[in-house]
PDB file of C-alpha atoms in Angstrom:
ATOM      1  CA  UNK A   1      51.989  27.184 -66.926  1.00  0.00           C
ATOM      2  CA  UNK A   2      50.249  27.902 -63.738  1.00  0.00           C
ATOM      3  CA  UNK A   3      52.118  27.760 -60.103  1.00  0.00           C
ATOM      4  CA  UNK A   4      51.339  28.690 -56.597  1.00  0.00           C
ATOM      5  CA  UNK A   5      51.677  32.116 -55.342  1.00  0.00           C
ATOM      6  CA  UNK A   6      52.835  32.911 -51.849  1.00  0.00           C
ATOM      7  CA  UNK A   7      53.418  36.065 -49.717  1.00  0.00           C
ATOM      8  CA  UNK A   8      56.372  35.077 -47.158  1.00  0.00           C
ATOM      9  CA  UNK A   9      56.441  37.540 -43.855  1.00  0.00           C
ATOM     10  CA  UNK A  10      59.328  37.751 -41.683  1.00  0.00           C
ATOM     11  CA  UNK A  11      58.998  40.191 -38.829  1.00  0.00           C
ATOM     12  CA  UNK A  12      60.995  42.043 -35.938  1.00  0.00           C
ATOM     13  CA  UNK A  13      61.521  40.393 -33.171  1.00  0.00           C
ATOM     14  CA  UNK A  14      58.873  37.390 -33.638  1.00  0.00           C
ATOM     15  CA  UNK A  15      59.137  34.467 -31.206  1.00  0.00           C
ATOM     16  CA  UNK A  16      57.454  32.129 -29.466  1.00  0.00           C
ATOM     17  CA  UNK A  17      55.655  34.377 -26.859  1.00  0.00           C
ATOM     18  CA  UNK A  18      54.043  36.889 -29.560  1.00  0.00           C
ATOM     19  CA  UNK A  19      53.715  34.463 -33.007  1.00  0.00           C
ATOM     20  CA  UNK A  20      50.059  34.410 -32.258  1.00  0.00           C
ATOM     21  CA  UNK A  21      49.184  37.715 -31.696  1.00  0.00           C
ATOM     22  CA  UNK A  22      51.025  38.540 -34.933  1.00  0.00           C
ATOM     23  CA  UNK A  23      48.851  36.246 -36.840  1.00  0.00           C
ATOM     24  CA  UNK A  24      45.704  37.081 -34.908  1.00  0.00           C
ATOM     25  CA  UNK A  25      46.465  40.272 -37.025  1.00  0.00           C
ATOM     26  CA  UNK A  26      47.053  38.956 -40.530  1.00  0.00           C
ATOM     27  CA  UNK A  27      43.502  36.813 -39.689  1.00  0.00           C
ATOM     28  CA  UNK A  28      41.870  40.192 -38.718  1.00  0.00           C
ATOM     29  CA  UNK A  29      42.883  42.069 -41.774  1.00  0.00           C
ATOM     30  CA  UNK A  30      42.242  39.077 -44.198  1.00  0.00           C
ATOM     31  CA  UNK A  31      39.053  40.139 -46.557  1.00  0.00           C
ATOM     32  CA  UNK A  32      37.011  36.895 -45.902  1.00  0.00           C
ATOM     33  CA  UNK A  33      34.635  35.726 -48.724  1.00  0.00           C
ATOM     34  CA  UNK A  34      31.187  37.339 -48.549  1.00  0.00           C
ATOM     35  CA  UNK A  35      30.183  34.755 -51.370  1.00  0.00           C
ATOM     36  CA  UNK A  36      31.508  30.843 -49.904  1.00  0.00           C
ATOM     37  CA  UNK A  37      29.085  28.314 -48.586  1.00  0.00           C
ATOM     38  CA  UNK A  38      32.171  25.986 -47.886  1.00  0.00           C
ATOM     39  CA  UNK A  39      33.405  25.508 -44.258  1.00  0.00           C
ATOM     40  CA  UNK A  40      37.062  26.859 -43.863  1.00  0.00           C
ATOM     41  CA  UNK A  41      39.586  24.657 -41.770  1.00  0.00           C
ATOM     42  CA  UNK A  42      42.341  25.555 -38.960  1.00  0.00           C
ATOM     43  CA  UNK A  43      44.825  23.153 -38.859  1.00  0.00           C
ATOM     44  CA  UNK A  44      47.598  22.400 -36.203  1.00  0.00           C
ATOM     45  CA  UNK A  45      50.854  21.275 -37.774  1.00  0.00           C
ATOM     46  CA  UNK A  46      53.740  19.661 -35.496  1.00  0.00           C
ATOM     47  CA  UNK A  47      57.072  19.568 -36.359  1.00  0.00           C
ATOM     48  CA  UNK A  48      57.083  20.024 -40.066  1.00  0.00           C
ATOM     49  CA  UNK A  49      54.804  19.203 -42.819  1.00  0.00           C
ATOM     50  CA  UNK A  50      55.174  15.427 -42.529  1.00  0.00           C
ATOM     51  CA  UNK A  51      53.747  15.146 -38.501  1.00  0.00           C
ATOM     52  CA  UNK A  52      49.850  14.281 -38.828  1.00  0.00           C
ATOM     53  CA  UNK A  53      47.366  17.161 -37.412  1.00  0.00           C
ATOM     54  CA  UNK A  54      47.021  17.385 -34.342  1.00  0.00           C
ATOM     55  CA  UNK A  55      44.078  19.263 -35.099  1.00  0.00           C
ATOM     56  CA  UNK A  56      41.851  20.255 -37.149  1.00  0.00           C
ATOM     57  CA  UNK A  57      38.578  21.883 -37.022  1.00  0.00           C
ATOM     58  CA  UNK A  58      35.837  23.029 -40.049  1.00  0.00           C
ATOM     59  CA  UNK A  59      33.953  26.183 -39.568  1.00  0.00           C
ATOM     60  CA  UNK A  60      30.890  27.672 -41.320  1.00  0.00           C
ATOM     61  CA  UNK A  61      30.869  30.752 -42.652  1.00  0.00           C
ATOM     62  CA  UNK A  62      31.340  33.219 -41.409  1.00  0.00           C
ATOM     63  CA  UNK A  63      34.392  32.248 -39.490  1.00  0.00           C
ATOM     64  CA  UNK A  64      34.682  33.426 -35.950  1.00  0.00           C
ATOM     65  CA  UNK A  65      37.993  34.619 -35.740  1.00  0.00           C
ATOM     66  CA  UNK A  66      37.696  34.271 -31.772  1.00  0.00           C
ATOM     67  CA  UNK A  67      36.897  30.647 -32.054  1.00  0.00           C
ATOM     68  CA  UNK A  68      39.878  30.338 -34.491  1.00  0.00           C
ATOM     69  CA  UNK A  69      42.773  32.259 -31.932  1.00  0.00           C
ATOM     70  CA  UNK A  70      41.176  30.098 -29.439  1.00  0.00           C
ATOM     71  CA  UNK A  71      41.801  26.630 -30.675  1.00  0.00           C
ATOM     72  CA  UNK A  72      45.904  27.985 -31.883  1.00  0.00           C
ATOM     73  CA  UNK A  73      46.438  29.138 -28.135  1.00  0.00           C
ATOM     74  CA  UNK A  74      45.065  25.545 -26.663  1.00  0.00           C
ATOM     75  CA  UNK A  75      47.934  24.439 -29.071  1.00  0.00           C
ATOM     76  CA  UNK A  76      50.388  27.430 -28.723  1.00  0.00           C
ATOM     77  CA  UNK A  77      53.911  25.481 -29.150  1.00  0.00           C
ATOM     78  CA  UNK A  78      56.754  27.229 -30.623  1.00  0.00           C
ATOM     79  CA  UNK A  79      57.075  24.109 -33.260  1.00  0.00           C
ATOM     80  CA  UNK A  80      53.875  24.503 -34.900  1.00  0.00           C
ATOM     81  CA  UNK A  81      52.423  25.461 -37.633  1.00  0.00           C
ATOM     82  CA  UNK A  82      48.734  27.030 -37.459  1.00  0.00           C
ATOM     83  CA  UNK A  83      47.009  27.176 -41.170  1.00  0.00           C
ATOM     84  CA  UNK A  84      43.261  28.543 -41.918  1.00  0.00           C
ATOM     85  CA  UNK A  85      42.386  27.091 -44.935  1.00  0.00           C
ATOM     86  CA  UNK A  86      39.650  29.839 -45.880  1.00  0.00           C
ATOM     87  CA  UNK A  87      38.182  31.841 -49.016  1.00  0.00           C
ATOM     88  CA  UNK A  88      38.520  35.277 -50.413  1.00  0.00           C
ATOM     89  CA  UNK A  89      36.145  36.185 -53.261  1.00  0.00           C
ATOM     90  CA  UNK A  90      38.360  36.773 -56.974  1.00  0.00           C
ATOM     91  CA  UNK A  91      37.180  37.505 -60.206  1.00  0.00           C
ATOM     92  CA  UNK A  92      37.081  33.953 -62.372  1.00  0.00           C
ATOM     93  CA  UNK A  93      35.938  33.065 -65.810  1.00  0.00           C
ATOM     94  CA  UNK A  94      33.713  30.281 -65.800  1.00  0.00           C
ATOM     95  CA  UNK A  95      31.423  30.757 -69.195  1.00  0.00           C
ATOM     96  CA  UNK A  96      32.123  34.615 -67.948  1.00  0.00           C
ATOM     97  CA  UNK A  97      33.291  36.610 -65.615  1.00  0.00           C
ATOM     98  CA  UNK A  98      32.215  36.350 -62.488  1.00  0.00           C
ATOM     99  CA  UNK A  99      32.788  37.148 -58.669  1.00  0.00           C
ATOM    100  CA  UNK A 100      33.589  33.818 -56.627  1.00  0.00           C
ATOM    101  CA  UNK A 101      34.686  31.869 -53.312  1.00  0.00           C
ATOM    102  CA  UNK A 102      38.775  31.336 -54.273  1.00  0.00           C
ATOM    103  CA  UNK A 103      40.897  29.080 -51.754  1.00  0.00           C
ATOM    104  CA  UNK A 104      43.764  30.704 -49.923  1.00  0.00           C
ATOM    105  CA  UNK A 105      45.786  29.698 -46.687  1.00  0.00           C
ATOM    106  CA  UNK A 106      46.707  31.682 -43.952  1.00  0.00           C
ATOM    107  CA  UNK A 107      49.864  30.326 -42.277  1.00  0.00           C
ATOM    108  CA  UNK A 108      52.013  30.664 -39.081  1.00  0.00           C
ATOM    109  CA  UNK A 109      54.619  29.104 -38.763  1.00  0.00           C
ATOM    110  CA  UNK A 110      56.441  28.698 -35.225  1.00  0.00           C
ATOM    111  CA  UNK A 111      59.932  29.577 -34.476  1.00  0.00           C
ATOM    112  CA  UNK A 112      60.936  26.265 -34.293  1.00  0.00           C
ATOM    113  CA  UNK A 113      58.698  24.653 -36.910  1.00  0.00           C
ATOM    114  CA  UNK A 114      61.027  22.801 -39.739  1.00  0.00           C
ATOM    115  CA  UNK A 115      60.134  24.240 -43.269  1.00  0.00           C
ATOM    116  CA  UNK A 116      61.852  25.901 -46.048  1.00  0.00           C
ATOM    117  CA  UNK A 117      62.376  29.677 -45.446  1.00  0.00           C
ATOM    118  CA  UNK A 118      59.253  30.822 -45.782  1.00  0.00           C
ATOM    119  CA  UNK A 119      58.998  33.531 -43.250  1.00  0.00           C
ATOM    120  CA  UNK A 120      57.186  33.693 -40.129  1.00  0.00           C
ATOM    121  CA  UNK A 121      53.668  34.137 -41.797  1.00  0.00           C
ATOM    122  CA  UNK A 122      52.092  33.370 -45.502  1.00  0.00           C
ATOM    123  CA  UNK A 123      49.793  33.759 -47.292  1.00  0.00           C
ATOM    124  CA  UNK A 124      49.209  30.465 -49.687  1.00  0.00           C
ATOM    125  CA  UNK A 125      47.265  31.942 -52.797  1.00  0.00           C
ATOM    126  CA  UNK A 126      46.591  28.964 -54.810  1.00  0.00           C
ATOM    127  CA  UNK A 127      47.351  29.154 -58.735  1.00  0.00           C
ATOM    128  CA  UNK A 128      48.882  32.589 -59.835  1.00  0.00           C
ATOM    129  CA  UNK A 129      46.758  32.300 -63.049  1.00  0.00           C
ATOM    130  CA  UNK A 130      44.399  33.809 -60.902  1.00  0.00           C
ATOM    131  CA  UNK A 131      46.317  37.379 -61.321  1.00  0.00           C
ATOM    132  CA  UNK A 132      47.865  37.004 -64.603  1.00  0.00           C
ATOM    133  CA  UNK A 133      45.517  38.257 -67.702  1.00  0.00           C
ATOM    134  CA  UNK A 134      44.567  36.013 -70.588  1.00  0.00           C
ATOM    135  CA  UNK A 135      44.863  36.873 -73.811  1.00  0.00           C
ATOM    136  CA  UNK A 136      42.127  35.002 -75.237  1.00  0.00           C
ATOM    137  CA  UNK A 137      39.723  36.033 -73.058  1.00  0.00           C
ATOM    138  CA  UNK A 138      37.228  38.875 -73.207  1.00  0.00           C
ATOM    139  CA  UNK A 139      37.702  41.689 -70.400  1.00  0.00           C
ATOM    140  CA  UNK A 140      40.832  39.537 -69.238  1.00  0.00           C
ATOM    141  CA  UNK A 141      42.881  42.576 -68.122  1.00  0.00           C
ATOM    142  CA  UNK A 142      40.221  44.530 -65.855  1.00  0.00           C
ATOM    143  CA  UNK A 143      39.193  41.412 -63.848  1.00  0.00           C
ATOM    144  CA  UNK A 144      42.598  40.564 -63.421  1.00  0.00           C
ATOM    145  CA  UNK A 145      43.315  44.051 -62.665  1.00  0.00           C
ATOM    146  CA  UNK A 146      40.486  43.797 -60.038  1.00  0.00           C
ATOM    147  CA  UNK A 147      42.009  41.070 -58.298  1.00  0.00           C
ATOM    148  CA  UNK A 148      45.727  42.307 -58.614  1.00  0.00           C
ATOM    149  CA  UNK A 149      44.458  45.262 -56.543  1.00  0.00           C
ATOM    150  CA  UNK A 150      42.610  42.687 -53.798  1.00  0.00           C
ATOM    151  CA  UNK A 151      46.153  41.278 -53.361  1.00  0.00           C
ATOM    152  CA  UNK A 152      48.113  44.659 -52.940  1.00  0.00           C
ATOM    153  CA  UNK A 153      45.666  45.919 -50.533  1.00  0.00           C
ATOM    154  CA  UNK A 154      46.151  42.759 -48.411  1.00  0.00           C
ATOM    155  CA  UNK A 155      50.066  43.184 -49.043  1.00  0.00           C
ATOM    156  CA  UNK A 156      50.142  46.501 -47.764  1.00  0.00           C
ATOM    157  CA  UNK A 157      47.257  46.258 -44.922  1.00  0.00           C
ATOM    158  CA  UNK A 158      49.805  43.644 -43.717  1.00  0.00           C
ATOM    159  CA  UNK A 159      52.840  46.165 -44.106  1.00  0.00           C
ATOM    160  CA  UNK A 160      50.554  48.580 -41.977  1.00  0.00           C
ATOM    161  CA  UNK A 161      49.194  46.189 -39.546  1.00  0.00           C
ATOM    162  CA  UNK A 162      52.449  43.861 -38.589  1.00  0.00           C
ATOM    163  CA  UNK A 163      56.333  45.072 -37.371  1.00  0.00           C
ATOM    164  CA  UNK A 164      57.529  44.090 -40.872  1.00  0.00           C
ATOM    165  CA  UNK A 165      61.151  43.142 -41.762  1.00  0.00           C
ATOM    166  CA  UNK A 166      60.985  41.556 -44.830  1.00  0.00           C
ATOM    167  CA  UNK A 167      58.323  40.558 -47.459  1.00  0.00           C
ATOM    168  CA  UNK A 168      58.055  38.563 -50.395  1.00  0.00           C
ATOM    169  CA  UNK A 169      56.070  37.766 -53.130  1.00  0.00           C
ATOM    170  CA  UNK A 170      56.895  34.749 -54.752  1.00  0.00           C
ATOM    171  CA  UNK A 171      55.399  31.560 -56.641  1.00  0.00           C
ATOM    172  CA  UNK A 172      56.205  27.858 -56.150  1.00  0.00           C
ATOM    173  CA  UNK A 173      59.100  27.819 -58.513  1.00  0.00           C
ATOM    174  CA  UNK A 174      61.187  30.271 -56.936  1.00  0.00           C
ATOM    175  CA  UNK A 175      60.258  32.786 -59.871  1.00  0.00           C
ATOM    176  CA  UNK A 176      60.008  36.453 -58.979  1.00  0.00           C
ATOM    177  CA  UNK A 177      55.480  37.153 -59.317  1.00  0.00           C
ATOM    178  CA  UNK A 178      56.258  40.553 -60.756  1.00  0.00           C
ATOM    179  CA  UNK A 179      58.812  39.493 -63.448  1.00  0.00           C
ATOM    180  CA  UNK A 180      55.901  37.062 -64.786  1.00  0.00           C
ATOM    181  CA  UNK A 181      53.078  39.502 -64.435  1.00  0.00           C
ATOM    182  CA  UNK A 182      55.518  41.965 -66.804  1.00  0.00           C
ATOM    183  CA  UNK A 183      55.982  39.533 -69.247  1.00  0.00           C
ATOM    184  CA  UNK A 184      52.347  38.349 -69.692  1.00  0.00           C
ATOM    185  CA  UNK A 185      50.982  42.172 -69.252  1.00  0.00           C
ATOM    186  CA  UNK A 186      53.632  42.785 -72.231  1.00  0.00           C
ATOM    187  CA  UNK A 187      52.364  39.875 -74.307  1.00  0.00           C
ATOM    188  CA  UNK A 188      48.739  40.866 -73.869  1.00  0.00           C
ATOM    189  CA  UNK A 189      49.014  44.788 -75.110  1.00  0.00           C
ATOM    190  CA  UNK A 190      51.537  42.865 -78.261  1.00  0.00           C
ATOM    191  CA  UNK A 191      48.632  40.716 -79.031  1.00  0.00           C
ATOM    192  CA  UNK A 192      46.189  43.566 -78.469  1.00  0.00           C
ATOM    193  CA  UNK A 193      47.977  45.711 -80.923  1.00  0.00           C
TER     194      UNK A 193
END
């Protein structure tokens, strides 16, 4: 059954004063999709996940990251939560395989902004079916490989680019991503044999 993925940050020393510089870096080393048409949206969270916007803004493609920073610091508040709703291109089977726009979330989350423990930034991946290989489909294993390897370059350009304390990798249900990919790698070379 599919779930949500999410990469959880939690760095050295991050506060109030430097939150946004350390996601100005996670948005500068994102891959953004070459191949969306769809507007990507920066939203300003208050408080926790319940508080309306307070705001919210569309942009074209290509995003301007500048624009983007600029509209989080006119809201910098060490209870907020500042989330580009964006696209990275994955490989998809739709009829076949084939290169598309996939939705993803880049988060920050201020010191002071209620939520669960999920670090001080993430990554929101969408459905982790996205990186696990299918067994009844053709070429299922590369193009999952393909995008497997998108995700652990972003993973560790993040390791290289931010004062990283902890990471994680985990999906909605609190199950550990690399556990599952094991198991469904191990299925797919059974079935294969």
């Amino acid at each position: 059954m599919a779930d949500q993925l999410y990469l959880s940050y939690w760095l050295r020393n991050f506060n109030d004063q430097n939150m946004l510089r350390h996601y100005e870096k996670l948005l500068r080393i994102f891959p953004f999709s070459r191949l969306a048409q769809q507007a990507s949206t920066f939203r300003v969270i208050p408080v926790d996940y319940n508080e309306p916007t307070v705001l919210e803004v569309p942009f074209p493609p290509p995003v301007q990251l500048d624009e983007v920073i600029a509209a989080a610091k006119d809201f910098a508040n060490a209870d907020s939560c500042y989330r580009l709703e964006t696209w990275w291109d994955l490989w998809q089977f739709d009829l076949d395989w084939k290169l598309m726009p996939t939705r993803v979330a880049l988060c920050c989350f201020g010191p002071e902004f209620q939520h669960q423990d999920d670090g001080d930034l993430g990554i929101d991946f969408g459905i982790d079916a996205n990186f696990l290989p299918r067994p009844d489909l053709a070429h299922s294993v590369r193009m999952i490989q393909s995008n497997i390897k998108s995700l652990l370059k972003l993973v560790h350009d993040g390791d290289d680019a931010l004062p990283v304390e902890t990471r994680r990798l985990m999906t909605e249900s609190g199950e550990d991503f690399s556990e599952k990919l094991h198991q469904t790698l191990s299925a797919v070379v059974k079935q294969g044999s």
